Short mmCIF file of C-alpha atoms in Angstrom, two decimals:
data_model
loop_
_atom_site.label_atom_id
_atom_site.label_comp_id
_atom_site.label_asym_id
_atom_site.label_seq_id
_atom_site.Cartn_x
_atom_site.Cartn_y
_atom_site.Cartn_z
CA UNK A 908 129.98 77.30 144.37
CA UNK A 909 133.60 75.63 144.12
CA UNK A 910 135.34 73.95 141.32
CA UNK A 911 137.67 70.89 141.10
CA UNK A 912 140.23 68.83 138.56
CA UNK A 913 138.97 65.52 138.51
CA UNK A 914 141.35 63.05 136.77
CA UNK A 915 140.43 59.92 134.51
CA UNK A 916 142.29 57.43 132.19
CA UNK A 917 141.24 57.44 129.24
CA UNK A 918 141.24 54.24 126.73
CA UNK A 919 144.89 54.45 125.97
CA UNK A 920 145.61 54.81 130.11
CA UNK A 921 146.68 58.64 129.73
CA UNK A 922 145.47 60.91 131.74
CA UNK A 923 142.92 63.22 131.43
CA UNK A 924 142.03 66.13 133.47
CA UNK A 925 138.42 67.25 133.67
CA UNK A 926 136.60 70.33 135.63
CA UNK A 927 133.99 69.61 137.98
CA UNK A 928 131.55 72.60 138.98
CA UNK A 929 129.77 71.94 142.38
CA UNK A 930 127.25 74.19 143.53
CA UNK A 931 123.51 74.49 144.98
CA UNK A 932 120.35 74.86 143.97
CA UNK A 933 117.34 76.84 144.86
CA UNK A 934 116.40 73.84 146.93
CA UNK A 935 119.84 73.31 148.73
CA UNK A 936 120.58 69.64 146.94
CA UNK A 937 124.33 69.90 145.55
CA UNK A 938 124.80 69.55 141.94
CA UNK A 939 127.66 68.61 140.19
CA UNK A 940 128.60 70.00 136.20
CA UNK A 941 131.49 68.22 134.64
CA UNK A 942 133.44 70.36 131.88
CA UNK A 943 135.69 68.82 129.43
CA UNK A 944 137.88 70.46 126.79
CA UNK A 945 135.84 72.60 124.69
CA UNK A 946 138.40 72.41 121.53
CA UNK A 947 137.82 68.17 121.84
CA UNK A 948 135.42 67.20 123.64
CA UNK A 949 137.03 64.94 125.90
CA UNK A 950 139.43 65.38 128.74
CA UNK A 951 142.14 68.45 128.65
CA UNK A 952 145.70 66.65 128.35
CA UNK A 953 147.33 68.83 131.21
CA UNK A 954 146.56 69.93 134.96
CA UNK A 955 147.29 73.50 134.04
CA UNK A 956 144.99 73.97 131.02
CA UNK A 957 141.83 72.26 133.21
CA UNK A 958 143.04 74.57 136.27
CA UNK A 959 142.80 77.64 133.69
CA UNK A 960 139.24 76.63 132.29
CA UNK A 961 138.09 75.36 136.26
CA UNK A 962 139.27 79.38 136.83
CA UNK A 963 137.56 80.85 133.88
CA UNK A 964 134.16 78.90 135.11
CA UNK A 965 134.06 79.92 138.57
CA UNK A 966 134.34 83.64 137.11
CA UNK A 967 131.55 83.26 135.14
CA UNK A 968 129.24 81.88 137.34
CA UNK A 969 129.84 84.94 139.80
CA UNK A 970 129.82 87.03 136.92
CA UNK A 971 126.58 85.47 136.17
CA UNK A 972 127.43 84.82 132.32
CA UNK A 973 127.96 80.83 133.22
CA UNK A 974 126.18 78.51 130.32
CA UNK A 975 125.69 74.86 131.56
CA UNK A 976 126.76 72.37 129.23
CA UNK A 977 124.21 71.21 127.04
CA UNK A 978 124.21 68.33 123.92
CA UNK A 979 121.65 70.39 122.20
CA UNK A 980 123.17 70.17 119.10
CA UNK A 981 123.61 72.85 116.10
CA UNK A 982 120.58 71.10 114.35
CA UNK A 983 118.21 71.00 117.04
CA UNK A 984 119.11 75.02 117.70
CA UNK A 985 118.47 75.59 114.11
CA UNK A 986 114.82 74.18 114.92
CA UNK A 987 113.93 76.02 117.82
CA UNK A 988 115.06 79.01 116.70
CA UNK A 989 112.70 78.69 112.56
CA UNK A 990 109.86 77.97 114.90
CA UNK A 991 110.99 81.11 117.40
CA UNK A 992 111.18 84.11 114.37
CA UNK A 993 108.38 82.67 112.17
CA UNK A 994 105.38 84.82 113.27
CA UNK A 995 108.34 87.88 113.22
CA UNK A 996 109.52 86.89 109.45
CA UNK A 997 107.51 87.95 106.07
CA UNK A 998 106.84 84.31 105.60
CA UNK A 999 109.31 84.76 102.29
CA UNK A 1000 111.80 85.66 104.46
CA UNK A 1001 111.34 82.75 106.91
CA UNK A 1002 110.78 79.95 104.24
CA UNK A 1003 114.59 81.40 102.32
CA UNK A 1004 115.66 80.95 105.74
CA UNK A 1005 114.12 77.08 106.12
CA UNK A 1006 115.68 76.28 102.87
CA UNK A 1007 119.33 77.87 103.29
CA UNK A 1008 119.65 75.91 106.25
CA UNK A 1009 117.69 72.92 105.17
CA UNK A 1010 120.10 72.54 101.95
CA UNK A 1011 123.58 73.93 102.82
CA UNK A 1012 123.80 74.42 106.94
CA UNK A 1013 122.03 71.38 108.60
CA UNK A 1014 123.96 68.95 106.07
CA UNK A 1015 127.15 70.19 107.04
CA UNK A 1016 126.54 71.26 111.18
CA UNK A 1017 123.43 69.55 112.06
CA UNK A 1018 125.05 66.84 114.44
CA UNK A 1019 127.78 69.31 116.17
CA UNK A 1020 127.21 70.57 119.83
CA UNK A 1021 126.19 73.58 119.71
CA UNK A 1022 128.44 74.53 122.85
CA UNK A 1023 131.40 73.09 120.69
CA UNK A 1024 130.39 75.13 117.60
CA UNK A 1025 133.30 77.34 116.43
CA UNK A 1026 134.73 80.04 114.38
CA UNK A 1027 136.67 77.45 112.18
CA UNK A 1028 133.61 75.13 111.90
CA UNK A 1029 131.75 78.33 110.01
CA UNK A 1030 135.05 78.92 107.34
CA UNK A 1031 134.86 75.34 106.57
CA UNK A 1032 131.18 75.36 106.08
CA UNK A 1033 131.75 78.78 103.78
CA UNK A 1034 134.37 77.34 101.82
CA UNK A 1035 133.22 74.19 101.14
CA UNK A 1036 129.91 75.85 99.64
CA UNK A 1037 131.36 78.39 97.75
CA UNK A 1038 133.69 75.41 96.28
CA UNK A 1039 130.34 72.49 95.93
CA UNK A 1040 127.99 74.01 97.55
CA UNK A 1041 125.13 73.10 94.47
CA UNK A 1042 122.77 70.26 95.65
CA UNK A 1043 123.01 69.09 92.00
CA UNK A 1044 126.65 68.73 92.16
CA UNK A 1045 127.49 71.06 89.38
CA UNK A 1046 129.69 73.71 91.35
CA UNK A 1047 129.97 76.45 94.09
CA UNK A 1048 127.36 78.56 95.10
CA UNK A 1049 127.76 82.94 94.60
CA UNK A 1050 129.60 84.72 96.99
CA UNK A 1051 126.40 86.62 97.52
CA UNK A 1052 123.92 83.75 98.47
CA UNK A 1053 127.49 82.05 100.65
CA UNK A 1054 127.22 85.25 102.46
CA UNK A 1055 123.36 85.37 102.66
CA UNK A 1056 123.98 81.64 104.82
CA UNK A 1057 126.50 83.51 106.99
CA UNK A 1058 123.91 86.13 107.57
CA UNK A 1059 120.82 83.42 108.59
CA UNK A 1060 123.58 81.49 110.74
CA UNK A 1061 124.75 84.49 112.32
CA UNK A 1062 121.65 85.83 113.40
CA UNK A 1063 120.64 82.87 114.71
CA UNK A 1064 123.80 81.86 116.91
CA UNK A 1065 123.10 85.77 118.18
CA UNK A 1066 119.85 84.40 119.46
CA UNK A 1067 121.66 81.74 121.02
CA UNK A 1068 123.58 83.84 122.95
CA UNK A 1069 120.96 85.97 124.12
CA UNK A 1070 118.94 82.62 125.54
CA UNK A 1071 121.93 82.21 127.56
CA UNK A 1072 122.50 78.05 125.55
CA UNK A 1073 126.32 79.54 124.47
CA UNK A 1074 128.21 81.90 126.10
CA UNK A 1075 129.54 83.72 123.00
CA UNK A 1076 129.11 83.84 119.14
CA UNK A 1077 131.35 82.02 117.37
CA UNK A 1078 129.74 83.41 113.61
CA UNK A 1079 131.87 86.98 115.34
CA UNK A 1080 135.06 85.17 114.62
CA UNK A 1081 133.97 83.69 111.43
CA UNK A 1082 135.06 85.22 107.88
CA UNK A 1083 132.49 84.32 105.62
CA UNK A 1084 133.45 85.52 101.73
CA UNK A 1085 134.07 89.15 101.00
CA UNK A 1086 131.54 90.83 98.63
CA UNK A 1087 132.70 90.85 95.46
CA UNK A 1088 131.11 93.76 94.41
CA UNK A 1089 128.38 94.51 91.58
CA UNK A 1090 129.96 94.47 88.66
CA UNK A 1091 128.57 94.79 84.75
CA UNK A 1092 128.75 91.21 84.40
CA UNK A 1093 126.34 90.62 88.05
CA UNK A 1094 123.62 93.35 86.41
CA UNK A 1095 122.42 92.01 83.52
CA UNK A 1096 121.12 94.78 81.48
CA UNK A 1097 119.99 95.43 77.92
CA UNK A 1098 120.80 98.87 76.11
CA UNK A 1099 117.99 100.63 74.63
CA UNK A 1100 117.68 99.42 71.34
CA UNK A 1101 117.50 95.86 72.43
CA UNK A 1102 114.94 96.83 75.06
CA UNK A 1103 113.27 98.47 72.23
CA UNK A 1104 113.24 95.69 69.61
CA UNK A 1105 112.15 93.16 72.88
CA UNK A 1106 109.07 95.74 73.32
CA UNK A 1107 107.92 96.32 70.44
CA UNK A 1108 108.15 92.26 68.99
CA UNK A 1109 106.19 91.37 72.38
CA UNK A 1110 103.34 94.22 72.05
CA UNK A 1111 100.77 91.27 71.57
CA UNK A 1112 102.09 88.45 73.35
CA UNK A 1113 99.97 87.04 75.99
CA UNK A 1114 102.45 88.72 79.34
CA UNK A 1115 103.56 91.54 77.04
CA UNK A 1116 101.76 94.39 79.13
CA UNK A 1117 103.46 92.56 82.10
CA UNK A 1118 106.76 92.88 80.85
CA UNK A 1119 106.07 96.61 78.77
CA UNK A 1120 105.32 97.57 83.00
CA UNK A 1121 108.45 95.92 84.17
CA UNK A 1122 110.26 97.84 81.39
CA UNK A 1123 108.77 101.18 82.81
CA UNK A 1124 108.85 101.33 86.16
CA UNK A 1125 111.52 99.04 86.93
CA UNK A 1126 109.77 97.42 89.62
CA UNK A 1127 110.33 93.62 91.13
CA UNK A 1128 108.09 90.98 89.21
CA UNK A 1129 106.26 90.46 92.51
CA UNK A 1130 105.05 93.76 92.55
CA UNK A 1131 103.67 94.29 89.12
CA UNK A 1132 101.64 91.18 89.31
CA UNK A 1133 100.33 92.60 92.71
CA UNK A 1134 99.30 95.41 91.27
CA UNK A 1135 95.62 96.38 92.08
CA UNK A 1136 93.15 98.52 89.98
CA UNK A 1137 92.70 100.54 92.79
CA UNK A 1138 96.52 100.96 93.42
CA UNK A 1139 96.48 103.47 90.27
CA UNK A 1140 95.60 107.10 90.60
CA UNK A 1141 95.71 110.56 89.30
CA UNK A 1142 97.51 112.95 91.47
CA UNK A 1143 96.88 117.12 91.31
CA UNK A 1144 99.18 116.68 88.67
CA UNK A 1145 96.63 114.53 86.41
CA UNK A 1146 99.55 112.26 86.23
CA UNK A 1147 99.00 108.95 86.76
CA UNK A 1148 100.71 106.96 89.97
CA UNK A 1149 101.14 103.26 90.82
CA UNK A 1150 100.91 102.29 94.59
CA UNK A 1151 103.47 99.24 95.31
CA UNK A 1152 101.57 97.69 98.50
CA UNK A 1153 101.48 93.96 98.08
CA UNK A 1154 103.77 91.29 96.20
CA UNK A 1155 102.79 88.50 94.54
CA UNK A 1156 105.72 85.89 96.41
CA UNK A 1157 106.16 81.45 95.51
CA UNK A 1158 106.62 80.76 99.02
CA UNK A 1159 107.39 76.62 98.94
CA UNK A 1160 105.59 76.20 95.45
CA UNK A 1161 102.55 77.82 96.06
CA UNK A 1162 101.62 81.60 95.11
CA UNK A 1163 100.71 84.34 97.58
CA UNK A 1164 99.93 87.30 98.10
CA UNK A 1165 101.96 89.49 100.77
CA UNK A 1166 103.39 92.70 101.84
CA UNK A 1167 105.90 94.61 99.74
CA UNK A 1168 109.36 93.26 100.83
CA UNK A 1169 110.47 96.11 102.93
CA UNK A 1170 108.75 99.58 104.21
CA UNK A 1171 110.76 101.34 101.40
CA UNK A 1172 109.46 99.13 98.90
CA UNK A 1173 106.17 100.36 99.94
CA UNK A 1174 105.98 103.43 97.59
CA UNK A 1175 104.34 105.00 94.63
CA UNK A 1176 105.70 106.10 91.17
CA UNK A 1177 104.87 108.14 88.56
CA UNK A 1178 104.06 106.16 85.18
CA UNK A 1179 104.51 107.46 81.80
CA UNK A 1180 101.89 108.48 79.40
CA UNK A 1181 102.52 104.93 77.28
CA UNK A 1182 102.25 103.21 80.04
CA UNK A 1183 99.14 104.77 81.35
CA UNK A 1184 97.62 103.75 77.43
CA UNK A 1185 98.78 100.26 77.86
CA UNK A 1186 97.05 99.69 81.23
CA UNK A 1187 94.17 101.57 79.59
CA UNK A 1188 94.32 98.75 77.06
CA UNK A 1189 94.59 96.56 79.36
CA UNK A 1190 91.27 97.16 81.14
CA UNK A 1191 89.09 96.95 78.13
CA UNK A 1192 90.30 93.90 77.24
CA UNK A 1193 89.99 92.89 81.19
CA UNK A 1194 86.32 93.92 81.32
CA UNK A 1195 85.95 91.89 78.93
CA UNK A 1196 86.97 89.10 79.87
CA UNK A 1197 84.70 89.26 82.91
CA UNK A 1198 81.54 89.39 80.92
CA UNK A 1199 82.67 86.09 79.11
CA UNK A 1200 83.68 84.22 82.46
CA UNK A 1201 80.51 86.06 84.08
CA UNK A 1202 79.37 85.22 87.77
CA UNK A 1203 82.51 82.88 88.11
CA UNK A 1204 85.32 85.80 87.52
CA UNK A 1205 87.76 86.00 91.06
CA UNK A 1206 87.00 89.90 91.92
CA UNK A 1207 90.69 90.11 93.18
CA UNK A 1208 91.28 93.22 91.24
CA UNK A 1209 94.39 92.54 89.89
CA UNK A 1210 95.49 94.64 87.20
CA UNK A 1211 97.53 91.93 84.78
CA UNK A 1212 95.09 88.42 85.23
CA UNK A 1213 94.52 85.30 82.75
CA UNK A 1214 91.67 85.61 80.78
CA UNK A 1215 89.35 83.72 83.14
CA UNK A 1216 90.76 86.36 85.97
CA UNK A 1217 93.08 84.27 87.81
CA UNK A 1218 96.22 85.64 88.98
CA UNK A 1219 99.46 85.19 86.69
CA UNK A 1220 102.50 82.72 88.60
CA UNK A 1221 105.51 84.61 88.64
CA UNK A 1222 107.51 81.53 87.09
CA UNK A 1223 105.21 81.41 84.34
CA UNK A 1224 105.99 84.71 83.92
CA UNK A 1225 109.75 84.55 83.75
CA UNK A 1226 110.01 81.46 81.61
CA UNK A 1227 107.81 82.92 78.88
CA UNK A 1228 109.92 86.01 79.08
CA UNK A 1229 113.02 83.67 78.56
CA UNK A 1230 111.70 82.10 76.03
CA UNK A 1231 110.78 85.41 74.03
CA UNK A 1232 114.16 86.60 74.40
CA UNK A 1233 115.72 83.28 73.05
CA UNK A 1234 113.46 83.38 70.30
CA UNK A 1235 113.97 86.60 69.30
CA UNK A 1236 117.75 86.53 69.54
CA UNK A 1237 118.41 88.90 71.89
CA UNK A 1238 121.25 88.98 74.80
CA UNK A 1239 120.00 86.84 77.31
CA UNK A 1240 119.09 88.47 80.70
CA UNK A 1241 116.33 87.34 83.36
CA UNK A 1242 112.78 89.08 83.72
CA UNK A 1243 114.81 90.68 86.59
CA UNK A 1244 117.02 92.52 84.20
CA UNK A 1245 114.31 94.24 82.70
CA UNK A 1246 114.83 96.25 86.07
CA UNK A 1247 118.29 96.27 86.06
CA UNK A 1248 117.87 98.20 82.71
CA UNK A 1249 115.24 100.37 83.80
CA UNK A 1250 117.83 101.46 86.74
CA UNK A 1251 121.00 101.51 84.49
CA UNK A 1252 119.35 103.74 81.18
CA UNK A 1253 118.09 106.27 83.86
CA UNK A 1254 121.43 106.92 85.67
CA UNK A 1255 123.08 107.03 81.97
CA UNK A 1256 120.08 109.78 80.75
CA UNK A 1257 121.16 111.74 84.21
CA UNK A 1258 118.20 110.86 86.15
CA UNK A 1259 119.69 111.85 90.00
CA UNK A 1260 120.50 108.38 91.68
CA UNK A 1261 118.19 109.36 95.09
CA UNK A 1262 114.94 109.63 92.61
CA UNK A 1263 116.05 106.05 90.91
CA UNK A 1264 116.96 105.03 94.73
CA UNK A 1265 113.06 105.85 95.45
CA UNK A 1266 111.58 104.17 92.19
CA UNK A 1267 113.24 101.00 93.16
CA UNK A 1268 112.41 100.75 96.58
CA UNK A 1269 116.28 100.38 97.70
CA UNK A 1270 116.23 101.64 101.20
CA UNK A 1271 118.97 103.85 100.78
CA UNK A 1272 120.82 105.86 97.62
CA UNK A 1273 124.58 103.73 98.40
CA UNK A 1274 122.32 100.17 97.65
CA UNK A 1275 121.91 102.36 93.98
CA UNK A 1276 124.74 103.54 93.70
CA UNK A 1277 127.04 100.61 94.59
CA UNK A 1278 124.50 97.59 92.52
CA UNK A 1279 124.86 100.15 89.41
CA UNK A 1280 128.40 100.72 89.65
CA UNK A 1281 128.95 99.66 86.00
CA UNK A 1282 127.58 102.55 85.34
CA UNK A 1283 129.89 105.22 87.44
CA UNK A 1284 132.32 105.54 84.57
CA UNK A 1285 129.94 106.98 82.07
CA UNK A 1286 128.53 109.45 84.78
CA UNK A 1287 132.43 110.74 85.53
CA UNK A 1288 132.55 110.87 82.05
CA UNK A 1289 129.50 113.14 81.18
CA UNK A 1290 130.12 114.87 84.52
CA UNK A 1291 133.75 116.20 83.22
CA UNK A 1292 132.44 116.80 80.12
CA UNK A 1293 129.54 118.91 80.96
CA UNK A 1294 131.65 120.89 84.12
CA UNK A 1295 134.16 121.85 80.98
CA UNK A 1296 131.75 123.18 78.71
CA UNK A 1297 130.12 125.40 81.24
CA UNK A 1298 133.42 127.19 82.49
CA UNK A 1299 134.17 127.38 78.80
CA UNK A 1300 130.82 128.83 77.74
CA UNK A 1301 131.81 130.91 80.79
CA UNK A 1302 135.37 132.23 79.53
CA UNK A 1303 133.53 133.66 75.81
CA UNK A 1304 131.72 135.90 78.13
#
């Protein structure tokens, strides 16, 4: 294998200086690669600069990290590599993934060479969707979902790599958005009295035992309308336990049942004696139900079900709760802040953050601790207060 600077004129009649790769193949025919400038595209502007790259080839083919050009572009990559992970993705996982880079990569990279990809193409792509990245035109998108793209775009130019298409990552060079940290104004949270007040007004609404379980277990929305009769059991304890084994998911419009979203979502929590009344409640009405509907009631065992037994959508579910809370005139949160609140009254009552950590499902206690840092300065505060009075209590001795 040998390499050589081949000259041509471009349009203009300036020179241009382009690296030829000769070598042979398995069958002894000589092939030829021609390289131009990866920065342009076209020819480099100097002898040196296509001696330095000719150089830089010939290494790399010995070395045996040598990519052959390609005109795959960034688009077509992106395609492979959905249809690659899908059977390895919670299909959740894979259709956020479709839609990220359906709506805010493709758009933007879709007709760039993926060999000509680089570091400063990603910082454009993050800034310009963190300034208009909205498909409706009305703004930037959240650091947090900007950096979500970088994630999906990063992973898959890592894949890239490892197929041998480019011979390095450019996403390693990128600097997608810092996170901005959780802050009080990210968790959206009620105090108790307005959780109270939203309880007790929604007792005999249609999704109130929906919500009421939200409210006391601080579980995701998928997971309570997952919930299973046979997912609820008495321990040696005679307290009562919830299983969370399957999610409810909208997966491209349509409803679904699937696997929790991680293995440390997979876990089972204690309920409280209310609670175990309302799903008592619950039941009876749920029974029934089935002897009205009669031979045509879905046995899917589902603990919260309409009243013909058909499993609740998770969007119906959140706009009714939106609408309750409007109604009633209460600070507006989403059906996801019911959790949030869960989370945050438990860390202000003392609760130790590694048992909240495990009643969530995070997969470790710094995800608690650092999405419920609003909530640090009241703990420092009770944690001087109560280290005080014990060596004073101490001292009277």
């Amino acid at each position: 294998m040998r390499g050589s600077i081949v000259t041509r004129k471009d349009a203009k009649g300036r020179d241009r200086y382009f690296v030829v790769i000769e070598e042979r193949t398995h069958d002894g025919k000589r092939r030829r690669r021609w390289h131009s400038d990866p920065a342009t595209g076209s020819g480099f502007t100097s002898k040196r600069a296509a001696e330095n790259h000719a150089a830089t080839l010939v290494t790399s083919v010995a070395s045996g990290s040598y990519v052959e050009p390609t005109r795959e572009t960034v688009g077509d990559w992106l395609d492979t590599w959905l249809a690659l992970v899908k059977p390895s993705l919670r299909p959740s996982t894979w259709a956020s993934y479709d839609k990220n880079i359906r709506l805010h990569v493709r758009p933007a990279l879709g007709t760039v060479e993926l060999r000509r990809l680089t570091a400063v193409d990603l910082d454009r792509l993050y800034a310009h969707l963190l300034e208009q990245g909205r498909t409706d035109g009305s703004g930037g998108l959240s650091v947090r979902t900007v950096r979500y793209v970088a994630t999906i775009v990063k992973r898959s130019l890592k894949d890239a790599v490892r197929k041998g298409l480019i011979p390095r990552n450019p996403a390693d060079a990128a600097d997608p958005p810092k996170p901005s940290g959780a802050t009080h104004g990210d968790v959206q949270a009620w105090g108790a009295r307005d959780l109270a007040t939203f309880l007790a007004a929604t007792q005999e609404h249609v999704y109130g035992p929906v919500w009421a379980f939200l409210a006391a277990t601080g579980c995701r929305r998928g997971e309570a309308l997952g919930l299973r009769w046979s997912d609820l059991h008495l321990g040696t304890d005679k307290r009562t336990r919830a299983s969370f084994i399957q999610t409810v998911q909208k997966i491209k419009g349509e409803v679904v049942i699937g696997s929790t979203k991680t293995a440390s979502s997979r876990r089972v929590v204690v309920l409280d004696d209310a609670t175990v009344a309302m799903l008592k409640r619950v039941r009876v009405a749920q029974d029934g139900d089935r002897l009205k509907v009669g031979p045509g009631w879905p046995e899917s065992g589902l603990v919260f079900t309409h009243g013909d037994g058909r499993g609740l959508h998770p969007e119906t579910i959140s706009r009714a709760f939106r609408e309750s809370v409007d109604k009633l005139g209460l600070p507006p949160i989403p059906l996801h802040g019911l959790r949030h609140t869960w989370a945050t009254l438990a860390l202000q009552a003392g609760v130790h953050p590694k048992v909240v950590q495990e009643r969530l499902g995070h997969a470790n206690v710094s995800i608690t601790l650092n999405i419920y840092s609003h909530v640090a300065p009241t703990m420092h505060g009770d944690a001087a207060d109560t280290v005080a009075a014990l060596v004073a209590s101490a001292g009277k001795r």
